[in-house]
Every structure is written in structure tokens, then in C-alpha cells.
Amino acid sequence: MRCPSFKILCFAWKEPIVYQILVSGKEEVNTTMAVQSCIQDPLWCSMFQLNCTVLGWRQETVNGRRIKDVYALSSVGVAKAALEAINGFNLFGNQGCSWSVIFVDFDAHNRNRQTLCSLLPRESRSHNTDAALLPCLSYPAFALDDEVLFSQTLDKVMRKLKGKYGFKRFLRDGYRTALEDKTRRYYKPAEIKLFDGIECEFPLFFIFMIIDGVFRGNPAQVKEYQDLLDPLLQHTSEGCPVVPKYYYVPADFVELEKKNPGSQKRFPSNNGRDGKFFLWGQAVYIIAKLLADKLVSPKDIDPIGRYVPPQDQRNVSMRFSNQGPLENDLVVHVALIAESQRLQVFLNTYGIQTQTPQQVEPIQIWAQKELVKAYFHLGVNDKLGLSGRPDRPIGCLGTSKIYRILGKTVVCYSIIFDLSDFYMSQDVMMLIDDIKNALQFIKQYWKMHGRPLFVVLIREDNIRGSRFNPILDMLAAFRKGIVGGVKVHVDRVQTLISGAVVEQLDFLRITETEEAPVFKSLEELDLPKHSKVKRQSSTPNASELEQQPDVNINDWKNKSTYEILQKLNDCNCLASQALLLSILLKREGPNFITKEGTVAEHIERIYRRAGSKKLWSVVRFAASLLGKLVDSLAPSITNVLVQGKQVTLGAFGQEEEVISNPLSPGVIKNIIYEKCHLQDEREAVVQQELVIHVGWIISNSPELFSGMLKIRIGWIIHAMKYELKIRAGDMPAKDLYQMSPSEVKQLLLDILQPQQQGRSWLNRRQIDGSLNRTPAGFYDRVWQILERTPNGLIVAGKFLPQQPTLSDMTMYEMNFSLLVEDMLQYIDQPEYRQIIVELLMVISVILERNPELEFQDKVDLDKVVQEAFHDFQKDHSSPKGAEKQDDMTAFYNTQPTGKKGTCSYLSKAVITLLLEGEMKPNNDDPCTIS
């Protein structure tokens, strides 16, 4: 019997090569090439293609463009299930060995899981829900282990799609309806509006609900859907039941059905009567019938145990299941590694027991990049041009396992301990924060048998100067057994290895004709054991004066190169040197020779010196001149995207680049240095910092980004600067660029928190507007406004038409929300943006309470706000008259609700505009006499 995980794999990819291997049963497939190129390489593609551009069932065009369902969750979910099912499976069974085992990257797979959980109960950007989620979350994939989220998703599918004849596939699905033009492959713009309310209904999904009821031990659900299904079955001349593919509304009944949904009889497709059966539905029906009649058990059709009943989850083997260990008190095993014996002796004086690389031998300690190099050989096939695993970092889950590679036992340390060329690594508080975040991440997402082994690499540079005390406090926390709320157990590597997860990477077996790959293990620093560790005196953060240049760039940019070189030689201020070198860099290029080498080399030296002195403004300026790029930038952006958000890069008030799909680091670097270099060179590297911070925060605390559909990095920086002004009061505000990376991260966390009650309304609107926050249900309300605004909405010169918007989209889909955000992003003042958001909420409430009203002309939101502001001025003008008639500061600083609140003025302006049009007759109007 073949492994059912293969069937899930084929279901996920519909991969012809894999399918042929499965059905052939021939001995010829038992080759290394079959393992690597036909199975393992598609696995890498599935794990890393998080953008999952899936066309699925929807075929249409919008404004001449083909619609793509990015993050179609039913596809992501089934791919996730396939990865879980096939992980560790030996393709050759009893005849195989360790090198014929399939490997799954747990960190990449975990991102698939995050994508699934973060966007459910939605199906994709264009589909608010989809019946395809039923076989994804229930039989056969069982892709979700969150019962609450499963119930929410199932409830949404039933509310939106369930009918008397089956489930609709999705809203406005034109497939096989009477109005569909079957001669065309794609729909025209606005055409899908025609299918609203007459979508075909598929009995197939009733059958999936029967199977789901059997698995979950819910006989009432089984009985309910059996009763719904039986009248829908057709029969052959021999009396055998046949499952129709769909039920449709005939052309003659379409208008009546649209006027009164559910009132018209639907007719079955010709399946069975024309000699052609709907084989998928027929097969699933037979399975459901066997299950319901108890002729087979759920275990017979799920032998690898994809579904685990809640009562059995604690005792079942999690080998192929979507379930993970339920214990919330996971203990992370920790090995403390000192890079030299001298450092080990020094730490021992403080009671911190560590090991050196030599003391853990024959076990080797590798950086994660060496593990990446090893995995690169998995799936490589030169004949087919397959390159193996992509060159992506191994995450915290992957580095928390033990590896057996070419006869060696290897432990790995996380990427956070890699020596980085980016200045964030010079802030020890960032390292400590990264360690705590990594431990939290491992605790939350570790689902393997055995304990995770987290290697903490301590370098001599970590304890120099003011870095020592924070590092010592963290190491003391390790000794106590609690770090950042995570239970840890510190011991020797040799002791911890027995309880760890061991991965055999025997695909690296080398024949006599092959050259063995070379891997570099961590080497111990060759320093005298009893020599003293050089602890430099503490270096506090430099003052603002030290970070300011004593030259003005405008005075020097037009002077000769000779004069600049003379000034450079005479100047001792690092900030001034960096400024002068920036002029030379733009004028003469990076290879121009100065007293200390080329311009690029000179800037690099300033970068290092400024870092040691904590001159963060100078460091950022030099880093930007050198075009530095932080590690893990692309994965951080992906972390944001899988939460259903978009990222924009670019300075506040300037053109921004919207990122909606994962990009390579090189492309991201080009965007940052092209969009962020216009006003202040330091902006380019600060935006990189923010991307890293946002990626971590949104993974661990997604609720902080509630109501933010677009993460506009430049606008977030503007919010942070505004926050510093608020804190400074009447004093000069602190310069964001002079703050350490850890201080920048804390400031970001502060502004993401709900706004404090003691703040003025101007401050609140400034911060919320900069963050692009919207209230709950905001985009749905804009849709309702558009339904009553035939000529559309306009704000800041950006027009949102009623048609074809309402015809091309549905109310709850993400594409419409993004369209609204595209309109709002042209507003250049954060506080004004927030007023527009309040105005749209006001309009929605007025229209909801007055169904007889609608707008006759195009609604210019700017004019409505101006009208409200003029009324506000009349009530608040001073006896001498307002000196600045266009200054809206007082209006922004007024509370929304209550007497004389902004909402009262906005409401008056909206009602005035509405009453200029005609009222629609309403039979339920209480004022009507006859």
C-alpha cells in the first residue's frame, strides 16, 4: 500500500511527474535521481513559494488584467498538509536507507503555517471565503490544528456559500451559469456582477461535510447533510446513485432568482445522463457512504493519522499529524559556548559555566550558513538543471536540532550570533532582545519530539565596555532557568544531545569520484588562557553635540576637491569627516584616493570608529554611504506579507514603493536606496531597521498592527519623530537618528500601543494617521457608501468610481480594502487622513439610518471637510477674527464626539450635501399617508 501522504502531495501540486511515479509501481523509479529531482526539489519550491500565486477556480479580468489570487489559503493549507505528511518518509520503504528520506525545512514550513493561520477565515485577497477550504481544513488534508479558527472558518463558509443544492464555490462564481459565455476563457471587466445570486451549487461539498461529521464524531451533522444530499442524487437506469456536478438556475428563472434569492428551482448538470460521471464527486460519495454505514473506519482512509481527536492529542504520535505537543511549559535546552578559554575563565569568576569549541569535540559547532551549504546539495541534479535548496537562512527551529553529516555530529548556532557587517549588531541590547525573541519563537512553534537545543555563542566583543553588565544579567537569567518568560535548562552539549532531535543528512554521501564539500566549524580563539580579557571602560551614548558635524554641507559642496581634502586632513570630528567624504564620494567616486586610502575605505573606518563610540547618527550616515544591507531583510518583509499586510518603502511625503509579494534582498536594496536617499541619507538604513523590527513584532504580537492594512515604513518613522516631539514638550526634540537601534525598537513598540487617554486629539490623530490605522469594519462601510454614491468618491485628487468597482469586487474581499487604501495614500497629512477616515464613518452611519437617501453627484470628501471646518470656524472664531483662516490645528485638536465635536460638524456638512439630491421613495416610510 502506498503512503497516503503521496496522495496529499499530488493533491497539493497536481505534479505529473510525481503522479506517474506513484501509479507506475516500477522498480526503475528507485534511483537517487527520482528522490532528488522528482520529489525533493518540488518540496523546496512548495516550502519557499510563499507568494503562492494561484489562479484556482476564478478566471476573470479586471481592467484588462488577469486576476491572481495571491495567498490562496486552500492551496497553502494543502501544501502545508503535504509537507507535514511526507516529512521523514522513506521513498524506497524497507529497501531504502537514510539518504532516500524526504526532508522538510521546518522554518519554511512554519511560515506556511503562519500564512494559513493569520489570514483565515479569509481565502485570499479576492475571495472572502471559498468552499475549497472544506477539503483543506477537513478531510483529506486536515491542515489546521486550531479548533477555534476551524469553527470560525467553517461558520463563514456555511453562512456565505451554503444553499439547498450544495455549496457555492465562491461568491459571483460564473462557472456553468446560464449567463456565462462559454466561448471565452476569461470574463470581461464588471462581468462577474451578472453572476451575483445565481452561482451554481455543488452537492460535492455536502459530501465533505458528511465525512467531516464522521471524523469528528458528530452524528447530527452526518444526518443533516445526508438528508440534504439524498434528494439531490440522480440515478442510472440500473438504479445506482449518481452525484451531479452542480445545480444551476435556468436562463428563464435568472431574473426571478435575483429578485428573490433561493426562490427558484435549480436543475442538475447532465453528469450520468450523458454517460460521463463527475468522478471526484462519485468517489467521495462512495467514501462517505462507506463511512456512514460503518463499513470502513476513519483510520482506514487516514492511516497516517492526519486527524487526531482532541481527547487523544496528548497521547498520540505526532509523526504525520497536523497536531503538535500541547504542553505550554516547553523547556528549551541551552548550551553556553565561549569563543576562547580566556573568556571562559573570565565568565567562571562570575559563576557562569561555559564550554569552548574544543571542549565539545568531537561534536562540531557550525554557523547556520554552513548548514545552508549542506542543504544546498539536497535535490541538486545537474542533468535536469535543478539547484537544490534555495540559498535562504536556516531559522531558529532548524538550528535547534542536532545533525549527523558525513559521519560528524553537528550543532548549529542561530543567525543572530553571526558576525554581521551591519551596525545593529554593535548594540548589545539588540542581541539580548533577539535571544529572548528567538526563545519565545521556539517555545511557541516547536512541534517535534525531543527538546530544542539552543546554542548561545558568547564572544569577547560582547562583554566589552558598557555591554558587559546587560550580558552578565542575561547569563545569570539562564542560570536561574527563566529567560524572557521561557523555561530553559543549561548544561553541557554532551549531556543535552541525548534529549535532542537528531537529523541524519546522509544525502551528502560521497563516492570515490566525488569531491567532498568543505564545511567550516567554529574555531576557538587562540589566546593565552590566563591572560586578562580586555574590558574597555564603559562608553555611554554620545551626546548630541558629538554627533553633529562642525561643517555645513552647503558651504562645502561647491568647493574644490583640494580644499575638501585639506579640511578632511585637519578635521578630527567624525561627523564632519563623514560629511566631507560624502561630497567626495558623489563627485569623485568610491575609489578616489585620500590620506587614509580610497574614499570607500575611509568611510568604512569612520563607520567602525563611530560604532565603537556609539555615534549612531554618524554610523547610520556612513552605513548609508556604503550601501549597507541588513541580514534577514527579505524574510522580515515576508513575515509582514503572510499576515495579510502590504509594505511600502520610501520617505514620508515622497513617492513610495508598494511591496505585496516576497522579493529578493537585492531588489529590496535597490528600492530602499532609490526611494529613501532623497532627503536624508540616514533614512535608507533606518528603514531597514524598522523592517527588521516590524517583522519580529508582527510575528509575535500581530494585534499591535490591527487596523493597519499597509505598513508604510516612511510614515511610521514620521510617527516616531512626532512622538519624540510630544515627549520633548517645549524642549528640543531628540533626534531619532542619534538613538541606538534598541531605543528605536522600543520607540516603535511605544507608538504601536493604543494611544494614552491623556493625549490631545491632535496628537492622537497625528500618530494614528501616520500609522494608517482604521476602525473595525471601516472598509465594509466604505463599500456601503459606494453603493449609495453612483458617481463615486474623490479625495486628494484620487477618484474611486462606483463602477466597475462594485461589479468587479465583492464587499468583503481584500482587493477592495487595498483599493480604498490606494485612494487614501494620496493624502499627505496624517491628521487630515484621520479626519477623512472619521468622515467616511460618519457618512456610513447617516446612510445606514436613512435608507431613503443617496448622493446624486460625485462626493468630494475634501469639500465636505472644508464645509465642516468653515462651520467650526464660525463657532470658534475670536472677536478679532481668525488670523489664519486655513489653519485647521484647532479642528484637529477637537474631540470627535459630543457637543461641538468634529463629528457634529462633519455630520451637518454630509446631511446638507445629501439633501441637495432627491429622496428615493420608501414604502416603509412612517411619514407616508397614502
mmCIF file of C-alpha atoms in Angstrom, residues 148 190 193 196 264 297 324 417 425 456 493 497 693 767 821 921:
data_model
loop_
_atom_site.group_PDB
_atom_site.id
_atom_site.type_symbol
_atom_site.label_atom_id
_atom_site.label_comp_id
_atom_site.label_asym_id
_atom_site.label_seq_id
_atom_site.Cartn_x
_atom_site.Cartn_y
_atom_site.Cartn_z
ATOM 1 C CA VAL A 148 -11.465 27.843 17.324
ATOM 2 C CA ALA A 190 -17.573 44.109 -14.455
ATOM 3 C CA LYS A 193 -21.633 41.188 -11.237
ATOM 4 C CA ASP A 196 -24.387 37.582 -8.217
ATOM 5 C CA GLN A 264 -36.369 29.196 -7.913
ATOM 6 C CA SER A 297 -13.494 3.474 9.785
ATOM 7 C CA GLY A 324 1.658 19.304 17.908
ATOM 8 C CA PHE A 417 25.052 35.177 16.562
ATOM 9 C CA SER A 425 24.972 44.034 15.865
ATOM 10 C CA VAL A 456 24.339 30.712 22.820
ATOM 11 C CA VAL A 493 26.426 19.871 24.932
ATOM 12 C CA ILE A 497 22.451 15.854 22.964
ATOM 13 C CA HIS A 693 11.680 45.293 13.951
ATOM 14 C CA ILE A 767 0.023 59.134 15.399
ATOM 15 C CA GLU A 821 -6.061 52.374 0.821
ATOM 16 C CA PRO A 921 -39.456 56.525 -2.271
#
